[in-house]
């Protein structure tokens, strides 16, 4: 019904020459939840900066009732107006809206142009709304606007007084625009993403679904030093993404043989330790080696009786006659019986023992070295 009335008004003003549709721009139909607020932007043409702007309500402009003016604002808790002569946009803000306020309103410039819109206040959820009408972005980066809707129809993203993006991707004043419609938590949402922002992208926009529009203001600020560094790091991250993927692939290729080598080394060490442990265990289980090399057989043992003598050497066997020692050496096998002669004739061996200290032939000190010459003798 509201759309039909708007069309009739447009035709009427065009035929009568009273229309200023192409001179003042604004949205045509907005929906607001009961108790909610909304700001309506009105863009006027160059040359009207010094003229008074006002906001009025009514079906026809010549009979509309002025609500507020820029030159004489009355105190109001729910209505305010402001004019930005630099951007040539004056805005009207309405708060705590009630259903009785629903109807036609006019953006007008005194002694100039005007345009109209329809405002509907819903008792439930609004047909089209945004979480916030003012969004801030940074030059070179991006902003996202979520337009929640419950009605049906085509969708688009437009700049106030400018062009629109109606397809999935597009461009507005040098900024890339992407539109995506998705269901979220039982709601239908149109997500608008503007990237590669520029300072000139600051201004009023509106999203549209079907016959409803919702104005949104985007402010683009210059980046701070921290933001510049962040953006640079992000760009470097995007640029190095393929490099990182290549490095990861190379690491995977290297890790496979290294892992196999590690397994082989670990297996070798375990085997080596097990062999050492087994060898030690086997050595501990054997009795200690207490075997003693056999000594000379008893038949090879020879006994010697040594006594000091003085006098001349006997039988010419003694090289010197003073301080000599004589020794009888008897093999063991000849002493097996007590009744036998301990010194048989054929078993006597003479030994000449000579002390090292020749200066004292008759005294032997404990540390003196004694030399013995043993020779068998046959009688």
Coordinates of C-alpha atoms in Angstrom, one line a residue:
X1 CA 0.0 0.0 0.0
X2 CA 2.8 2.4 0.9
X3 CA 4.7 1.6 -2.2
X4 CA 1.6 2.3 -4.3
X5 CA 1.1 5.7 -2.6
X6 CA 4.7 6.6 -3.2
X7 CA 4.4 5.9 -6.9
X8 CA 1.2 8.0 -7.1
X9 CA 3.0 10.9 -5.4
X10 CA 6.0 10.7 -7.8
X11 CA 3.7 10.7 -10.8
X12 CA 1.7 13.6 -9.4
X13 CA 4.7 15.8 -8.7
X14 CA 6.3 15.0 -12.0
X15 CA 3.2 16.0 -13.9
X16 CA 2.6 19.2 -11.9
X17 CA 6.3 20.2 -12.0
X18 CA 6.4 20.4 -8.2
X19 CA 8.7 17.4 -7.9
X20 CA 12.3 17.8 -6.7
X21 CA 13.0 14.1 -6.8
X22 CA 16.3 14.6 -8.6
X23 CA 17.4 17.5 -6.5
X24 CA 17.1 16.1 -2.9
X25 CA 17.9 12.4 -2.4
X26 CA 16.9 10.1 0.5
X27 CA 15.5 6.6 1.0
X28 CA 11.9 5.9 0.0
X29 CA 10.6 3.5 2.7
X30 CA 12.0 2.6 6.1
X31 CA 10.8 0.3 8.8
X32 CA 11.5 0.9 12.5
X33 CA 10.7 -1.3 15.5
X34 CA 8.4 0.3 18.1
X35 CA 10.4 2.3 20.6
X36 CA 13.4 2.4 18.3
X37 CA 15.3 5.2 16.7
X38 CA 16.4 6.1 13.1
X39 CA 18.3 8.8 11.4
X40 CA 17.2 9.9 7.9
X41 CA 19.8 11.6 5.6
X42 CA 18.7 14.2 3.0
X43 CA 21.2 15.1 0.3
X44 CA 20.6 18.4 -1.4
X45 CA 22.3 20.0 -4.5
X46 CA 25.1 22.6 -4.6
X47 CA 23.9 26.1 -4.0
X48 CA 21.5 25.4 -1.2
X49 CA 24.1 25.4 1.6
X50 CA 22.8 28.6 3.1
X51 CA 19.1 27.9 2.8
X52 CA 17.0 26.7 5.7
X53 CA 16.2 23.0 5.8
X54 CA 13.2 21.5 7.5
X55 CA 11.3 18.3 8.1
X56 CA 7.5 18.0 7.7
X57 CA 4.9 15.3 7.7
X58 CA 1.8 14.8 5.5
X59 CA 0.6 13.1 2.3
X60 CA 0.9 16.2 0.2
X61 CA 3.8 18.6 0.5
X62 CA 1.7 21.8 0.2
X63 CA -0.3 20.7 3.2
X64 CA 2.4 19.0 5.2
X65 CA 3.1 20.1 8.8
X66 CA 6.6 21.3 9.6
X67 CA 8.1 19.3 12.5
X68 CA 11.5 20.9 12.8
X69 CA 13.7 23.5 11.1
X70 CA 17.5 24.1 11.0
X71 CA 17.0 27.8 11.9
X72 CA 14.6 27.4 14.8
X73 CA 14.9 24.1 16.5
X74 CA 12.5 23.6 19.4
X75 CA 13.4 21.5 22.3
X76 CA 12.3 17.9 21.7
X77 CA 13.0 14.6 23.2
X78 CA 12.3 12.6 20.1
X79 CA 13.2 14.8 17.1
X80 CA 16.4 16.7 16.1
X81 CA 17.9 18.1 12.8
X82 CA 21.5 19.0 11.8
X83 CA 23.0 20.3 8.5
X84 CA 26.5 19.6 7.2
X85 CA 27.1 22.1 4.5
X86 CA 30.4 20.5 3.5
X87 CA 28.8 17.2 2.5
X88 CA 25.5 19.0 1.7
X89 CA 23.5 16.5 3.8
X90 CA 21.1 17.4 6.5
X91 CA 19.9 14.6 8.8
X92 CA 16.8 14.2 10.9
X93 CA 16.9 11.8 14.0
X94 CA 13.7 10.4 15.5
X95 CA 13.7 8.5 18.8
X96 CA 11.3 6.4 20.7
X97 CA 9.1 5.9 17.7
X98 CA 5.5 4.8 18.2
X99 CA 3.1 3.3 15.6
X100 CA 1.0 6.5 15.5
X101 CA 4.0 8.3 13.9
X102 CA 3.9 6.1 10.8
X103 CA 3.2 8.0 7.6
X104 CA 4.8 10.3 5.0
X105 CA 7.6 12.7 5.7
X106 CA 9.4 15.3 3.6
X107 CA 13.0 16.4 3.3
X108 CA 12.7 20.0 2.1
X109 CA 14.9 23.0 1.4
X110 CA 13.2 26.4 1.9
X111 CA 12.6 28.1 -1.5
X112 CA 14.1 25.0 -3.1
X113 CA 13.7 21.3 -3.6
X114 CA 12.1 18.6 -1.6
X115 CA 11.5 14.8 -1.6
X116 CA 9.4 12.4 0.4
X117 CA 9.6 9.0 2.1
X118 CA 7.3 6.6 4.1
X119 CA 8.1 5.7 7.7
X120 CA 6.5 2.6 9.1
X121 CA 6.7 1.8 12.9
X122 CA 6.3 -2.0 13.5
X123 CA 4.9 -3.4 16.7
X124 CA 7.2 -6.4 16.2
X125 CA 10.4 -6.9 14.4
X126 CA 11.1 -4.3 11.7
X127 CA 11.1 -5.6 8.1
X128 CA 14.7 -4.3 7.5
X129 CA 17.1 -3.0 10.2
X130 CA 20.8 -2.8 11.0
X131 CA 22.6 -3.2 14.4
X132 CA 24.0 0.3 14.1
X133 CA 23.6 3.1 11.6
X134 CA 27.1 4.5 12.0
X135 CA 30.1 2.4 11.1
X136 CA 33.7 3.4 11.3
X137 CA 36.5 2.0 9.1
X138 CA 40.2 2.7 8.3
X139 CA 41.7 3.7 5.0
X140 CA 43.0 0.7 3.2
X141 CA 41.0 -1.7 5.3
X142 CA 37.4 -2.9 5.2
X143 CA 34.1 -2.6 7.0
X144 CA 31.1 -4.9 7.3
X145 CA 27.4 -4.0 7.6
X146 CA 24.8 -6.6 8.5
X147 CA 21.3 -5.8 7.1
X148 CA 18.7 -8.0 8.8
X149 CA 15.5 -8.5 6.9
X150 CA 12.3 -10.5 7.0
X151 CA 10.7 -9.4 3.8
X152 CA 11.5 -10.7 0.3
X153 CA 12.7 -9.2 -2.9
X154 CA 15.8 -8.1 -4.6
X155 CA 18.7 -6.6 -2.7
X156 CA 21.3 -4.0 -3.4
X157 CA 23.8 -1.6 -1.7
X158 CA 23.8 2.0 -2.8
X159 CA 25.5 5.3 -2.1
X160 CA 23.1 8.1 -1.3
X161 CA 22.8 10.1 -4.5
X162 CA 25.2 7.7 -6.3
X163 CA 25.3 4.3 -7.9
X164 CA 24.3 0.9 -6.6
X165 CA 25.8 -2.6 -6.5
X166 CA 23.0 -5.2 -7.2
X167 CA 25.1 -8.3 -8.0
X168 CA 27.3 -10.3 -5.7
X169 CA 30.4 -8.2 -6.2
X170 CA 31.0 -4.7 -7.5
X171 CA 32.7 -1.4 -6.9
X172 CA 31.6 2.0 -5.4
X173 CA 34.0 5.0 -5.7
X174 CA 37.1 2.8 -5.7
X175 CA 36.0 0.5 -2.9
X176 CA 35.4 -3.2 -3.5
X177 CA 31.9 -4.3 -2.5
X178 CA 30.8 -7.9 -1.8
X179 CA 27.2 -8.9 -1.0
X180 CA 26.3 -12.1 0.6
X181 CA 22.9 -13.3 1.8
X182 CA 23.0 -16.0 4.5
X183 CA 20.6 -17.3 7.2
X184 CA 22.0 -16.7 10.7
X185 CA 20.3 -17.9 14.0
X186 CA 16.9 -18.2 12.3
X187 CA 17.3 -14.7 10.7
X188 CA 18.0 -13.7 7.2
X189 CA 21.0 -11.4 6.9
X190 CA 22.6 -9.6 4.0
X191 CA 26.2 -9.0 4.7
X192 CA 27.9 -6.1 2.9
X193 CA 31.6 -5.9 2.9
X194 CA 33.4 -2.8 1.6
X195 CA 37.2 -3.3 1.3
X196 CA 40.2 -1.2 0.2
X197 CA 38.5 1.8 1.7
X198 CA 39.5 5.3 0.7
X199 CA 38.8 8.6 2.4
X200 CA 36.3 9.6 -0.2
X201 CA 34.2 6.6 0.7
X202 CA 33.0 8.5 3.8
X203 CA 29.3 9.2 3.5
X204 CA 25.8 7.8 3.6
X205 CA 24.8 4.5 2.0
X206 CA 21.7 2.3 2.2
X207 CA 20.9 -1.3 1.9
X208 CA 17.7 -2.4 0.2
X209 CA 15.7 -5.7 0.3
X210 CA 12.5 -5.5 -1.7
X211 CA 10.8 -2.1 -1.2
X212 CA 12.5 -1.4 2.1
X213 CA 15.7 0.6 2.6
X214 CA 17.9 1.3 5.6
X215 CA 20.4 4.2 5.6
X216 CA 24.0 3.6 7.0
X217 CA 26.8 6.1 7.5
X218 CA 30.4 5.0 7.0
X219 CA 33.2 7.1 8.3
X220 CA 36.7 6.3 6.9
X221 CA 39.6 7.5 9.1
X222 CA 43.3 7.7 8.3
X223 CA 45.3 4.9 9.8
X224 CA 47.4 5.4 12.9
X225 CA 51.0 4.1 13.1
X226 CA 49.8 0.9 14.8
X227 CA 47.1 0.3 12.2
X228 CA 49.6 0.8 9.4
X229 CA 51.9 -1.8 10.9
X230 CA 49.0 -4.1 11.4
X231 CA 48.0 -3.7 7.7
X232 CA 51.5 -4.2 6.5
X233 CA 51.8 -7.4 8.5
X234 CA 48.5 -8.6 7.1
X235 CA 49.6 -7.9 3.6
X236 CA 52.9 -9.6 4.2
X237 CA 51.1 -12.5 5.6
X238 CA 48.9 -12.8 2.5
X239 CA 52.0 -12.3 0.2
X240 CA 54.0 -15.0 2.1
X241 CA 51.1 -17.5 2.2
X242 CA 52.4 -19.5 -0.8
X243 CA 55.9 -19.3 0.6
X244 CA 54.8 -20.7 3.9
X245 CA 52.9 -23.5 2.1
X246 CA 56.1 -24.4 0.1
X247 CA 58.1 -24.4 3.3
X248 CA 55.6 -26.7 5.0
X249 CA 55.7 -29.0 2.0
X250 CA 59.5 -29.1 2.1
X251 CA 59.4 -29.8 5.8
X252 CA 57.0 -32.7 5.3
X253 CA 59.3 -34.2 2.6
X254 CA 62.3 -33.8 4.9
X255 CA 60.6 -35.1 8.1
X256 CA 59.7 -38.5 6.5
X257 CA 63.3 -39.7 5.9
X258 CA 64.5 -38.0 9.1
X259 CA 61.8 -39.8 11.1
X260 CA 62.8 -43.2 9.5
X261 CA 66.4 -42.5 10.3
X262 CA 65.5 -41.7 13.9
X263 CA 63.6 -45.0 14.1
X264 CA 66.6 -46.9 12.7
X265 CA 69.0 -45.2 15.2
X266 CA 66.7 -45.8 18.1
X267 CA 66.3 -49.5 17.1
X268 CA 70.1 -49.9 16.8
X269 CA 70.7 -48.3 20.3
X270 CA 68.1 -50.5 21.9
X271 CA 69.6 -53.6 20.3
X272 CA 73.1 -52.6 21.4
X273 CA 72.0 -52.0 25.0
X274 CA 70.2 -55.4 25.1
X275 CA 73.3 -57.2 23.8
X276 CA 75.4 -55.5 26.5
X277 CA 72.9 -56.3 29.2
X278 CA 72.7 -59.9 28.1
X279 CA 76.5 -60.2 28.0
X280 CA 76.8 -58.7 31.5
X281 CA 74.1 -61.0 32.8
X282 CA 75.8 -64.1 31.3
X283 CA 79.1 -63.0 32.9
X284 CA 77.6 -62.7 36.3
X285 CA 76.0 -66.1 36.0
X286 CA 79.4 -67.9 35.6
X287 CA 81.5 -69.0 38.7
X288 CA 84.6 -66.9 39.2
X289 CA 87.8 -68.3 37.6
X290 CA 89.7 -69.6 40.7
X291 CA 91.9 -72.0 38.7
X292 CA 95.5 -71.8 39.7
X293 CA 98.2 -72.8 37.2
X294 CA 99.8 -75.9 38.4
X295 CA 103.1 -75.4 40.0
X296 CA 106.1 -77.6 39.4
X297 CA 105.4 -81.2 40.3
X298 CA 106.6 -82.4 43.6
X299 CA 109.2 -84.6 42.0
X300 CA 110.9 -81.5 40.7
X301 CA 111.2 -79.9 44.2
X302 CA 114.7 -79.9 45.6
X303 CA 115.5 -79.3 49.2
X304 CA 118.7 -77.6 50.3
X305 CA 120.4 -77.5 53.6
X306 CA 122.7 -74.5 54.0
X307 CA 125.3 -74.1 56.8
X308 CA 128.1 -71.8 57.4
X309 CA 131.6 -73.4 57.4
X310 CA 135.0 -72.2 57.9
X311 CA 138.1 -73.8 56.7
X312 CA 139.5 -74.9 53.4
X313 CA 137.3 -75.9 50.5
X314 CA 136.6 -79.6 50.0
X315 CA 137.4 -81.4 46.8
X316 CA 138.4 -78.3 45.1
X317 CA 134.9 -77.2 44.4
X318 CA 135.0 -74.0 46.5
X319 CA 136.5 -71.0 44.7
X320 CA 137.3 -69.2 47.9
X321 CA 137.8 -70.7 51.4
X322 CA 136.7 -67.9 53.7
X323 CA 133.1 -67.1 54.5
X324 CA 131.6 -69.7 52.1
X325 CA 128.4 -71.5 52.6
X326 CA 127.9 -75.2 51.7
X327 CA 124.6 -76.7 50.8
X328 CA 123.4 -80.2 50.5
X329 CA 120.5 -80.4 47.9
X330 CA 118.4 -83.5 48.2
X331 CA 115.6 -84.4 45.7
X332 CA 112.2 -85.2 47.4
X333 CA 111.8 -88.6 45.9
X334 CA 114.8 -89.9 48.0
X335 CA 113.1 -89.0 51.3
X336 CA 110.1 -91.2 51.2
X337 CA 111.3 -93.6 53.9
X338 CA 112.6 -92.8 57.3
X339 CA 115.0 -95.9 57.4
X340 CA 116.7 -94.8 54.3
X341 CA 119.9 -92.9 54.3
X342 CA 118.9 -89.2 54.0
X343 CA 122.1 -88.5 52.2
X344 CA 122.8 -91.3 49.8
X345 CA 126.0 -91.2 48.0
X346 CA 124.6 -90.7 44.6
X347 CA 122.2 -88.0 45.6
X348 CA 124.5 -85.4 47.0
X349 CA 124.7 -82.1 45.4
X350 CA 127.1 -79.4 46.4
X351 CA 126.2 -75.7 46.5
X352 CA 128.6 -72.9 46.9
X353 CA 127.0 -69.9 48.4
X354 CA 129.0 -66.7 48.4
X355 CA 127.9 -63.6 50.3
X356 CA 128.1 -60.2 48.4
X357 CA 130.0 -58.5 51.3
X358 CA 133.5 -59.8 51.0
X359 CA 134.9 -57.4 53.5
X360 CA 133.2 -59.3 56.4
X361 CA 133.3 -63.0 55.4
X362 CA 132.2 -64.3 58.7
X363 CA 129.1 -62.2 59.2
X364 CA 126.0 -62.2 57.1
X365 CA 123.6 -59.2 57.4
X366 CA 119.9 -59.6 56.6
X367 CA 120.1 -57.4 53.6
X368 CA 123.2 -59.1 52.2
X369 CA 122.8 -60.8 48.8
X370 CA 123.8 -64.4 48.7
X371 CA 124.9 -66.1 45.5
X372 CA 124.6 -69.8 45.2
X373 CA 126.1 -72.1 42.7
X374 CA 124.5 -75.5 42.7
X375 CA 126.1 -78.4 40.8
X376 CA 125.5 -82.1 41.0
X377 CA 128.4 -84.3 42.2
X378 CA 129.0 -87.9 41.7
X379 CA 131.1 -89.8 44.3

